[in-house]
Amino acid sequence: MLRPNSTPVPKAAVMGWPVAHSLSPRLHGFWLQKHGIPGTYEAIGIEPQNLEAALRTLPGQGFRGVNLTVPLKEIALNIVDDLDAAAQRIGAVNLVIVGADGKLEGRNTDAYGFAQNLLAANVLPGGKALVLGAGGAARAVLAALTDMGFDDVVVTNRTPERAQKLARDFSVPAIDWADAAAAMVDVSLLVNATSLGMKGQPPLEITLDALPQSATVTDIVYVPLETGLLRAARQRGLKTVDGLGMLLHQARPAFAAFFGGDPEVTEELRHFILEGKKDT
Ligand code: ATR
C-alpha cells in the first residue's frame, strides 16, 4: 500500500556473522515503538567476504545505515569512504552511516557507550584504572577512559606483546599479566575487557584481595549479566557496573543517526532486553 506521503520509512539493520543472537533489533525496536517512529531495524547475516558488496547496496535500498558486530567491525575499516575520529582511534567500525550522496561513513560508538555506562553509574574519572585485555574491546575501553579524563590508566594482557602494542597506541603503561592482582592495591577502577567469564568461555581467575574498598569493578561481558568477576566484587562489598549498559548506551547515537531523537537508557529498557536475552 502506498503511504499517504511518499517519505520512505527509515531503514536500519545490524550486520554480523552469525547475527541471530544480536540484541540490537530488540533494542532499536523498543525505541522505535516508544517514540512512535515508523522505522525498521532488522538483523542481516553477512559473511566477511560479502561485507563490501552488502554495504554498497545500502544506499540503493534506502538504508540510513547499519550497525556492525563480530567479525565485521575491523573489516569495514578498509571498505567505508570516511572514518570518524573514534573509528580511526579504536581501529574498528560499529556504525556505518549512509550519506545523502551515498557515501559510507564508518563511526565507532563503543567507547561512548562504555563511558556513558560508567557516568550513568556515577563512576567519575580519578585514580588509577586497570584494564584487563588487549583485544578490540580493550581498545574501545582505553579510548573511553582517556577521553573521560582518567589520566592514570594501566593495561595488562595474557599475551604481553598485545598489551605493549595497545600501551604504545594509547600512551599508557603496560604491566605483566602475572602482576595484575598485586597491582590492584591502588586501583580505583578495574575493567575486564577480556572475553573471560562470558558464557561458554573460561572464568576470569584473578584475586581481588588487594583492591581498595572504594574501588569499582566493571565488566564488558554481559552474558551472564553478573559475571564471576562482578559476583566476587559484590561479595567483597565493592561497587560493580555490569556490561549491559555499554551495549545499550552505544546504541543511542546510532538510533539518533538512523531515526532522529535522543533515546534514553531506562530500567524499563534494561528489563525488556533482559527478557529477550533469556532464550539466547
Ligand atoms: P575482543 O575484540 O572481543 O576484545 P579479542 O580480540 O579476541 O576479542 O580479545 C580477547 C581478549 O581476551 C584478549 O585480551 C585475550 O588475551 P590474548 O590477547 O592473550 O589472547 C583475552 N583472553 C581470551 N582468552 C583468555 C584466557 N584464557 N586467558 C587470558 N586472557 C584471555
mmCIF file of C-alpha atoms and ligand atoms in Angstrom:
data_model
loop_
_atom_site.group_PDB
_atom_site.id
_atom_site.type_symbol
_atom_site.label_atom_id
_atom_site.label_comp_id
_atom_site.label_asym_id
_atom_site.label_seq_id
_atom_site.Cartn_x
_atom_site.Cartn_y
_atom_site.Cartn_z
ATOM 1 C CA MET A 1 0.000 0.000 0.000
ATOM 2 C CA LEU A 2 1.241 3.470 -0.821
ATOM 3 C CA ARG A 3 1.780 5.696 2.157
ATOM 4 C CA PRO A 4 -0.146 8.983 2.043
ATOM 5 C CA ASN A 5 3.028 10.984 1.601
ATOM 6 C CA SER A 6 5.942 9.416 -0.175
ATOM 7 C CA THR A 7 8.513 9.818 2.619
ATOM 8 C CA PRO A 8 10.154 6.401 2.819
ATOM 9 C CA VAL A 9 10.153 4.578 6.144
ATOM 10 C CA PRO A 10 13.696 4.863 7.545
ATOM 11 C CA LYS A 11 15.531 1.546 7.489
ATOM 12 C CA ALA A 12 18.474 0.331 9.519
ATOM 13 C CA ALA A 13 19.944 -3.036 10.452
ATOM 14 C CA VAL A 14 22.701 -4.876 12.255
ATOM 15 C CA MET A 15 25.090 -6.985 10.201
ATOM 16 C CA GLY A 16 27.199 -9.759 11.694
ATOM 17 C CA TRP A 17 28.142 -13.414 11.244
ATOM 18 C CA PRO A 18 26.394 -15.009 12.973
ATOM 19 C CA VAL A 19 23.813 -12.359 13.835
ATOM 20 C CA ALA A 20 20.804 -14.295 15.103
ATOM 21 C CA HIS A 21 21.616 -13.660 18.773
ATOM 22 C CA SER A 22 22.094 -9.902 18.370
ATOM 23 C CA LEU A 23 20.029 -7.880 20.811
ATOM 24 C CA SER A 24 20.164 -4.781 18.595
ATOM 25 C CA PRO A 25 16.848 -5.374 16.737
ATOM 26 C CA ARG A 26 15.042 -5.709 20.079
ATOM 27 C CA LEU A 27 16.811 -2.618 21.423
ATOM 28 C CA HIS A 28 16.118 -0.355 18.435
ATOM 29 C CA GLY A 29 12.630 -1.840 18.107
ATOM 30 C CA PHE A 30 11.894 -0.778 21.692
ATOM 31 C CA TRP A 31 12.876 2.821 20.987
ATOM 32 C CA LEU A 32 11.051 2.932 17.638
ATOM 33 C CA GLN A 33 7.871 1.892 19.393
ATOM 34 C CA LYS A 34 8.465 4.179 22.370
ATOM 35 C CA HIS A 35 8.962 7.207 20.130
ATOM 36 C CA GLY A 36 6.236 6.213 17.649
ATOM 37 C CA ILE A 37 8.690 6.253 14.748
ATOM 38 C CA PRO A 38 7.684 4.172 11.722
ATOM 39 C CA GLY A 39 11.168 2.782 11.077
ATOM 40 C CA THR A 40 12.523 -0.728 10.658
ATOM 41 C CA TYR A 41 15.608 -2.354 12.148
ATOM 42 C CA GLU A 42 16.483 -5.873 11.057
ATOM 43 C CA ALA A 43 19.308 -8.396 11.571
ATOM 44 C CA ILE A 44 21.209 -9.387 8.431
ATOM 45 C CA GLY A 45 23.721 -12.240 8.431
ATOM 46 C CA ILE A 46 26.698 -11.261 6.280
ATOM 47 C CA GLU A 47 29.817 -13.351 5.832
ATOM 48 C CA PRO A 48 33.007 -11.282 5.988
ATOM 49 C CA GLN A 49 33.843 -11.752 2.306
ATOM 50 C CA ASN A 50 30.421 -10.340 1.363
ATOM 51 C CA LEU A 51 30.572 -7.235 3.549
ATOM 52 C CA GLU A 52 31.784 -4.827 0.896
ATOM 53 C CA ALA A 53 29.068 -5.789 -1.582
ATOM 54 C CA ALA A 54 26.430 -5.684 1.161
ATOM 55 C CA LEU A 55 27.463 -2.212 2.336
ATOM 56 C CA ARG A 56 27.494 -0.877 -1.225
ATOM 57 C CA THR A 57 23.873 -1.928 -1.757
ATOM 58 C CA LEU A 58 22.668 0.048 1.286
ATOM 59 C CA PRO A 59 22.153 3.453 -0.399
ATOM 60 C CA GLY A 60 20.080 1.950 -3.232
ATOM 61 C CA GLN A 61 17.914 0.066 -0.733
ATOM 62 C CA GLY A 62 17.035 3.135 1.273
ATOM 63 C CA PHE A 63 19.037 2.276 4.386
ATOM 64 C CA ARG A 64 20.070 5.134 6.668
ATOM 65 C CA GLY A 65 22.852 2.942 7.975
ATOM 66 C CA VAL A 66 23.790 -0.245 9.780
ATOM 67 C CA ASN A 67 25.463 -1.400 12.934
ATOM 68 C CA LEU A 68 28.264 -3.921 12.584
ATOM 69 C CA THR A 69 29.131 -6.660 15.010
ATOM 70 C CA VAL A 70 31.622 -9.517 15.196
ATOM 71 C CA PRO A 71 33.536 -10.276 12.957
ATOM 72 C CA LEU A 72 32.860 -7.318 10.644
ATOM 73 C CA LYS A 73 33.991 -4.318 12.715
ATOM 74 C CA GLU A 74 37.638 -4.374 11.683
ATOM 75 C CA ILE A 75 36.991 -5.464 8.093
ATOM 76 C CA ALA A 76 34.799 -2.414 7.488
ATOM 77 C CA LEU A 77 37.718 -0.051 8.171
ATOM 78 C CA ASN A 78 39.034 -0.669 4.664
ATOM 79 C CA ILE A 79 35.646 -0.547 2.946
ATOM 80 C CA VAL A 80 33.941 2.662 4.043
ATOM 81 C CA ASP A 81 34.645 6.008 2.335
ATOM 82 C CA ASP A 82 35.291 8.003 5.524
ATOM 83 C CA LEU A 83 36.110 7.204 9.128
ATOM 84 C CA ASP A 84 35.305 9.348 12.137
ATOM 85 C CA ALA A 85 37.994 10.011 14.754
ATOM 86 C CA ALA A 86 36.720 7.326 17.140
ATOM 87 C CA ALA A 87 36.724 4.590 14.489
ATOM 88 C CA GLN A 88 40.249 5.557 13.481
ATOM 89 C CA ARG A 89 41.489 5.567 17.049
ATOM 90 C CA ILE A 90 39.816 2.323 18.049
ATOM 91 C CA GLY A 91 40.537 0.618 14.737
ATOM 92 C CA ALA A 92 37.005 -0.695 14.347
ATOM 93 C CA VAL A 93 33.657 0.415 12.891
ATOM 94 C CA ASN A 94 30.441 -0.447 14.715
ATOM 95 C CA LEU A 95 28.240 2.030 12.845
ATOM 96 C CA VAL A 96 28.057 2.812 9.128
ATOM 97 C CA ILE A 97 26.047 5.855 8.093
ATOM 98 C CA VAL A 98 24.816 6.312 4.528
ATOM 99 C CA GLY A 99 25.328 9.936 3.476
ATOM 100 C CA ALA A 100 22.947 11.923 1.278
ATOM 101 C CA ASP A 101 25.445 11.407 -1.559
ATOM 102 C CA GLY A 102 25.507 7.628 -0.967
ATOM 103 C CA LYS A 103 28.943 7.698 0.660
ATOM 104 C CA LEU A 104 29.529 5.427 3.644
ATOM 105 C CA GLU A 105 30.921 6.864 6.869
ATOM 106 C CA GLY A 106 32.363 4.461 9.434
ATOM 107 C CA ARG A 107 31.921 5.506 13.043
ATOM 108 C CA ASN A 108 32.548 3.901 16.410
ATOM 109 C CA THR A 109 30.233 4.417 19.393
ATOM 110 C CA ASP A 110 31.610 1.652 21.637
ATOM 111 C CA ALA A 111 33.878 3.976 23.620
ATOM 112 C CA TYR A 112 30.987 6.408 24.026
ATOM 113 C CA GLY A 113 28.816 3.534 25.279
ATOM 114 C CA PHE A 114 31.418 2.395 27.781
ATOM 115 C CA ALA A 115 31.931 5.928 29.122
ATOM 116 C CA GLN A 116 28.210 6.706 29.340
ATOM 117 C CA ASN A 117 27.582 3.455 31.205
ATOM 118 C CA LEU A 118 30.161 4.439 33.826
ATOM 119 C CA LEU A 119 28.897 8.020 34.088
ATOM 120 C CA ALA A 120 25.305 6.793 34.470
ATOM 121 C CA ALA A 121 26.520 4.755 37.458
ATOM 122 C CA ASN A 122 28.267 7.841 38.871
ATOM 123 C CA VAL A 123 31.743 6.497 38.211
ATOM 124 C CA LEU A 124 33.785 9.598 37.522
ATOM 125 C CA PRO A 125 37.386 9.893 36.336
ATOM 126 C CA GLY A 126 40.008 9.844 39.059
ATOM 127 C CA GLY A 127 42.590 7.479 40.465
ATOM 128 C CA LYS A 128 44.118 4.520 38.685
ATOM 129 C CA ALA A 129 42.203 2.401 36.160
ATOM 130 C CA LEU A 130 43.474 -1.113 35.416
ATOM 131 C CA VAL A 131 42.302 -2.657 32.134
ATOM 132 C CA LEU A 132 42.496 -6.429 31.645
ATOM 133 C CA GLY A 133 42.716 -7.401 27.979
ATOM 134 C CA ALA A 134 44.120 -6.069 24.727
ATOM 135 C CA GLY A 135 41.621 -7.057 22.021
ATOM 136 C CA GLY A 136 39.154 -4.872 20.157
ATOM 137 C CA ALA A 137 37.015 -4.305 23.242
ATOM 138 C CA ALA A 138 40.047 -3.173 25.250
ATOM 139 C CA ARG A 139 40.847 -0.589 22.557
ATOM 140 C CA ALA A 140 37.378 0.927 22.959
ATOM 141 C CA VAL A 141 37.780 0.885 26.755
ATOM 142 C CA LEU A 142 41.149 2.657 26.587
ATOM 143 C CA ALA A 143 39.753 5.274 24.205
ATOM 144 C CA ALA A 144 36.845 5.845 26.584
ATOM 145 C CA LEU A 145 38.938 6.090 29.739
ATOM 146 C CA THR A 146 41.408 8.548 28.217
ATOM 147 C CA ASP A 147 38.541 10.624 26.724
ATOM 148 C CA MET A 148 36.783 10.684 30.102
ATOM 149 C CA GLY A 149 39.883 12.137 31.708
ATOM 150 C CA PHE A 150 41.328 9.148 33.541
ATOM 151 C CA ASP A 151 44.980 10.153 33.486
ATOM 152 C CA ASP A 152 46.372 7.067 35.230
ATOM 153 C CA VAL A 153 45.440 4.055 33.094
ATOM 154 C CA VAL A 154 47.367 0.774 33.092
ATOM 155 C CA VAL A 155 46.812 -2.154 30.738
ATOM 156 C CA THR A 156 47.653 -5.836 31.102
ATOM 157 C CA ASN A 157 47.065 -8.869 28.916
ATOM 158 C CA ARG A 158 47.877 -12.573 28.858
ATOM 159 C CA THR A 159 49.867 -12.034 25.643
ATOM 160 C CA PRO A 160 52.282 -9.236 26.592
ATOM 161 C CA GLU A 161 53.019 -8.150 23.007
ATOM 162 C CA ARG A 162 49.372 -7.192 22.518
ATOM 163 C CA ALA A 163 49.343 -5.225 25.778
ATOM 164 C CA GLN A 164 52.508 -3.396 24.701
ATOM 165 C CA LYS A 165 51.020 -2.513 21.321
ATOM 166 C CA LEU A 166 47.900 -1.124 22.979
ATOM 167 C CA ALA A 167 50.021 0.720 25.553
ATOM 168 C CA ARG A 168 52.013 2.376 22.752
ATOM 169 C CA ASP A 169 48.898 3.323 20.785
ATOM 170 C CA PHE A 170 47.224 4.958 23.790
ATOM 171 C CA SER A 171 50.376 6.220 25.563
ATOM 172 C CA VAL A 172 49.734 4.277 28.775
ATOM 173 C CA PRO A 173 51.942 1.799 30.664
ATOM 174 C CA ALA A 174 51.567 -1.969 30.351
ATOM 175 C CA ILE A 175 52.242 -4.428 33.162
ATOM 176 C CA ASP A 176 52.689 -8.199 33.189
ATOM 177 C CA TRP A 177 49.532 -10.306 33.471
ATOM 178 C CA ALA A 178 51.129 -12.144 36.416
ATOM 179 C CA ASP A 179 51.470 -8.827 38.280
ATOM 180 C CA ALA A 180 47.854 -7.706 37.805
ATOM 181 C CA ALA A 181 46.487 -8.917 41.144
ATOM 182 C CA ALA A 182 49.266 -7.217 43.123
ATOM 183 C CA ALA A 183 48.881 -4.019 41.074
ATOM 184 C CA MET A 184 45.294 -3.639 42.307
ATOM 185 C CA VAL A 185 46.458 -2.158 45.607
ATOM 186 C CA ASP A 186 45.850 1.445 44.487
ATOM 187 C CA VAL A 187 43.311 0.847 41.701
ATOM 188 C CA SER A 188 40.033 2.761 41.751
ATOM 189 C CA LEU A 189 38.541 1.202 38.612
ATOM 190 C CA LEU A 190 39.098 -2.373 37.430
ATOM 191 C CA VAL A 191 37.829 -3.217 33.928
ATOM 192 C CA ASN A 192 37.566 -6.695 32.466
ATOM 193 C CA ALA A 193 37.897 -6.229 28.703
ATOM 194 C CA THR A 194 38.815 -9.863 28.036
ATOM 195 C CA SER A 195 36.301 -12.470 26.919
ATOM 196 C CA LEU A 196 36.875 -14.455 30.115
ATOM 197 C CA GLY A 197 33.759 -15.028 32.192
ATOM 198 C CA MET A 198 31.474 -14.974 29.155
ATOM 199 C CA LYS A 199 29.041 -17.878 28.785
ATOM 200 C CA GLY A 200 30.970 -20.700 27.110
ATOM 201 C CA GLN A 201 34.381 -19.178 27.950
ATOM 202 C CA PRO A 202 36.683 -19.991 30.889
ATOM 203 C CA PRO A 203 36.243 -17.924 34.058
ATOM 204 C CA LEU A 204 38.467 -14.947 34.813
ATOM 205 C CA GLU A 205 40.511 -16.300 37.692
ATOM 206 C CA ILE A 206 42.055 -13.326 39.422
ATOM 207 C CA THR A 207 42.024 -12.415 43.077
ATOM 208 C CA LEU A 208 40.558 -9.075 44.090
ATOM 209 C CA ASP A 209 42.071 -9.194 47.594
ATOM 210 C CA ALA A 210 44.305 -6.166 47.022
ATOM 211 C CA LEU A 211 41.548 -3.884 45.663
ATOM 212 C CA PRO A 212 40.669 -0.990 47.991
ATOM 213 C CA GLN A 213 37.100 -0.955 49.359
ATOM 214 C CA SER A 214 36.462 2.261 47.397
ATOM 215 C CA ALA A 215 37.166 0.572 44.046
ATOM 216 C CA THR A 216 34.628 -0.024 41.277
ATOM 217 C CA VAL A 217 34.707 -3.180 39.148
ATOM 218 C CA THR A 218 33.165 -3.285 35.684
ATOM 219 C CA ASP A 219 32.948 -5.976 33.040
ATOM 220 C CA ILE A 220 32.322 -5.632 29.321
ATOM 221 C CA VAL A 221 30.903 -9.169 29.359
ATOM 222 C CA TYR A 222 27.108 -9.120 29.865
ATOM 223 C CA VAL A 223 26.215 -12.784 29.302
ATOM 224 C CA PRO A 224 25.831 -13.641 32.129
ATOM 225 C CA LEU A 225 24.806 -10.234 33.445
ATOM 226 C CA GLU A 226 26.605 -10.893 36.706
ATOM 227 C CA THR A 227 29.923 -12.439 35.733
ATOM 228 C CA GLY A 228 32.090 -14.315 38.219
ATOM 229 C CA LEU A 229 34.239 -11.194 38.490
ATOM 230 C CA LEU A 230 31.285 -8.962 39.333
ATOM 231 C CA ARG A 231 29.956 -11.506 41.819
ATOM 232 C CA ALA A 232 33.332 -11.693 43.579
ATOM 233 C CA ALA A 233 33.480 -7.882 43.671
ATOM 234 C CA ARG A 234 29.941 -7.603 45.032
ATOM 235 C CA GLN A 235 30.679 -10.214 47.701
ATOM 236 C CA ARG A 236 33.632 -8.092 48.816
ATOM 237 C CA GLY A 237 31.322 -5.083 49.081
ATOM 238 C CA LEU A 238 32.759 -3.267 46.054
ATOM 239 C CA LYS A 239 30.735 -1.170 43.658
ATOM 240 C CA THR A 240 30.006 -3.010 40.384
ATOM 241 C CA VAL A 241 28.823 -1.883 36.949
ATOM 242 C CA ASP A 242 27.622 -4.578 34.552
ATOM 243 C CA GLY A 243 28.338 -4.635 30.837
ATOM 244 C CA LEU A 244 24.773 -4.474 29.533
ATOM 245 C CA GLY A 245 24.737 -0.699 29.854
ATOM 246 C CA MET A 246 27.632 -0.388 27.403
ATOM 247 C CA LEU A 247 25.561 -2.177 24.769
ATOM 248 C CA LEU A 248 22.534 -0.002 25.476
ATOM 249 C CA HIS A 249 24.429 3.295 25.506
ATOM 250 C CA GLN A 250 26.464 2.586 22.347
ATOM 251 C CA ALA A 251 23.154 2.250 20.509
ATOM 252 C CA ARG A 252 21.895 5.742 21.445
ATOM 253 C CA PRO A 253 23.952 7.743 18.897
ATOM 254 C CA ALA A 254 23.239 5.053 16.292
ATOM 255 C CA PHE A 255 19.486 5.376 16.816
ATOM 256 C CA ALA A 256 19.733 9.170 16.699
ATOM 257 C CA ALA A 257 21.604 8.975 13.376
ATOM 258 C CA PHE A 258 19.186 6.429 11.850
ATOM 259 C CA PHE A 259 15.862 7.714 13.085
ATOM 260 C CA GLY A 260 16.385 11.012 14.936
ATOM 261 C CA GLY A 261 15.569 11.748 18.562
ATOM 262 C CA ASP A 262 17.559 11.162 21.703
ATOM 263 C CA PRO A 263 16.608 7.752 23.109
ATOM 264 C CA GLU A 264 17.140 7.000 26.771
ATOM 265 C CA VAL A 265 18.519 4.046 28.658
ATOM 266 C CA THR A 266 15.963 3.274 31.347
ATOM 267 C CA GLU A 267 15.221 0.446 33.774
ATOM 268 C CA GLU A 268 12.239 -0.427 31.563
ATOM 269 C CA LEU A 269 14.591 -0.873 28.600
ATOM 270 C CA ARG A 270 17.035 -2.974 30.634
ATOM 271 C CA HIS A 271 14.206 -5.291 31.723
ATOM 272 C CA PHE A 272 12.895 -5.554 28.175
ATOM 273 C CA ILE A 273 16.340 -6.507 26.853
ATOM 274 C CA LEU A 274 16.964 -8.978 29.667
ATOM 275 C CA GLU A 275 13.632 -10.665 28.891
ATOM 276 C CA GLY A 276 14.780 -11.111 25.289
ATOM 277 C CA LYS A 277 18.135 -12.473 26.403
ATOM 278 C CA LYS A 278 16.607 -15.402 28.296
ATOM 279 C CA ASP A 279 16.416 -17.599 25.216
ATOM 280 C CA THR A 280 19.897 -16.794 23.894
HETATM 281 P P1 ATR B 1 37.572 -8.661 21.502
HETATM 282 O O1 ATR B 1 37.671 -7.987 20.179
HETATM 283 O O2 ATR B 1 36.182 -9.030 21.906
HETATM 284 O O3 ATR B 1 38.290 -7.925 22.578
HETATM 285 P P2 ATR B 1 39.779 -10.499 21.079
HETATM 286 O O4 ATR B 1 40.485 -9.539 20.215
HETATM 287 O O5 ATR B 1 39.729 -11.945 20.692
HETATM 288 O O6 ATR B 1 38.249 -10.107 21.280
HETATM 289 O O7 ATR B 1 40.372 -10.360 22.554
HETATM 290 C C1 ATR B 1 40.029 -11.228 23.576
HETATM 291 C C2 ATR B 1 40.763 -10.806 24.841
HETATM 292 O O8 ATR B 1 40.518 -11.788 25.845
HETATM 293 C C3 ATR B 1 42.275 -10.733 24.670
HETATM 294 O O9 ATR B 1 42.782 -9.755 25.551
HETATM 295 C C4 ATR B 1 42.688 -12.142 25.100
HETATM 296 O O10 ATR B 1 44.034 -12.252 25.529
HETATM 297 P P3 ATR B 1 45.189 -12.616 24.456
HETATM 298 O O11 ATR B 1 45.490 -11.335 23.733
HETATM 299 O O12 ATR B 1 46.317 -13.101 25.293
HETATM 300 O O13 ATR B 1 44.606 -13.675 23.559
HETATM 301 C C5 ATR B 1 41.771 -12.346 26.273
HETATM 302 N N1 ATR B 1 41.648 -13.764 26.580
HETATM 303 C C6 ATR B 1 40.929 -14.692 25.912
HETATM 304 N N2 ATR B 1 41.081 -15.902 26.489
HETATM 305 C C7 ATR B 1 41.937 -15.737 27.544
HETATM 306 C C8 ATR B 1 42.461 -16.599 28.544
HETATM 307 N N3 ATR B 1 42.166 -17.901 28.588
HETATM 308 N N4 ATR B 1 43.285 -16.057 29.479
HETATM 309 C C9 ATR B 1 43.605 -14.741 29.465
HETATM 310 N N5 ATR B 1 43.125 -13.862 28.542
HETATM 311 C C10 ATR B 1 42.296 -14.362 27.598
#
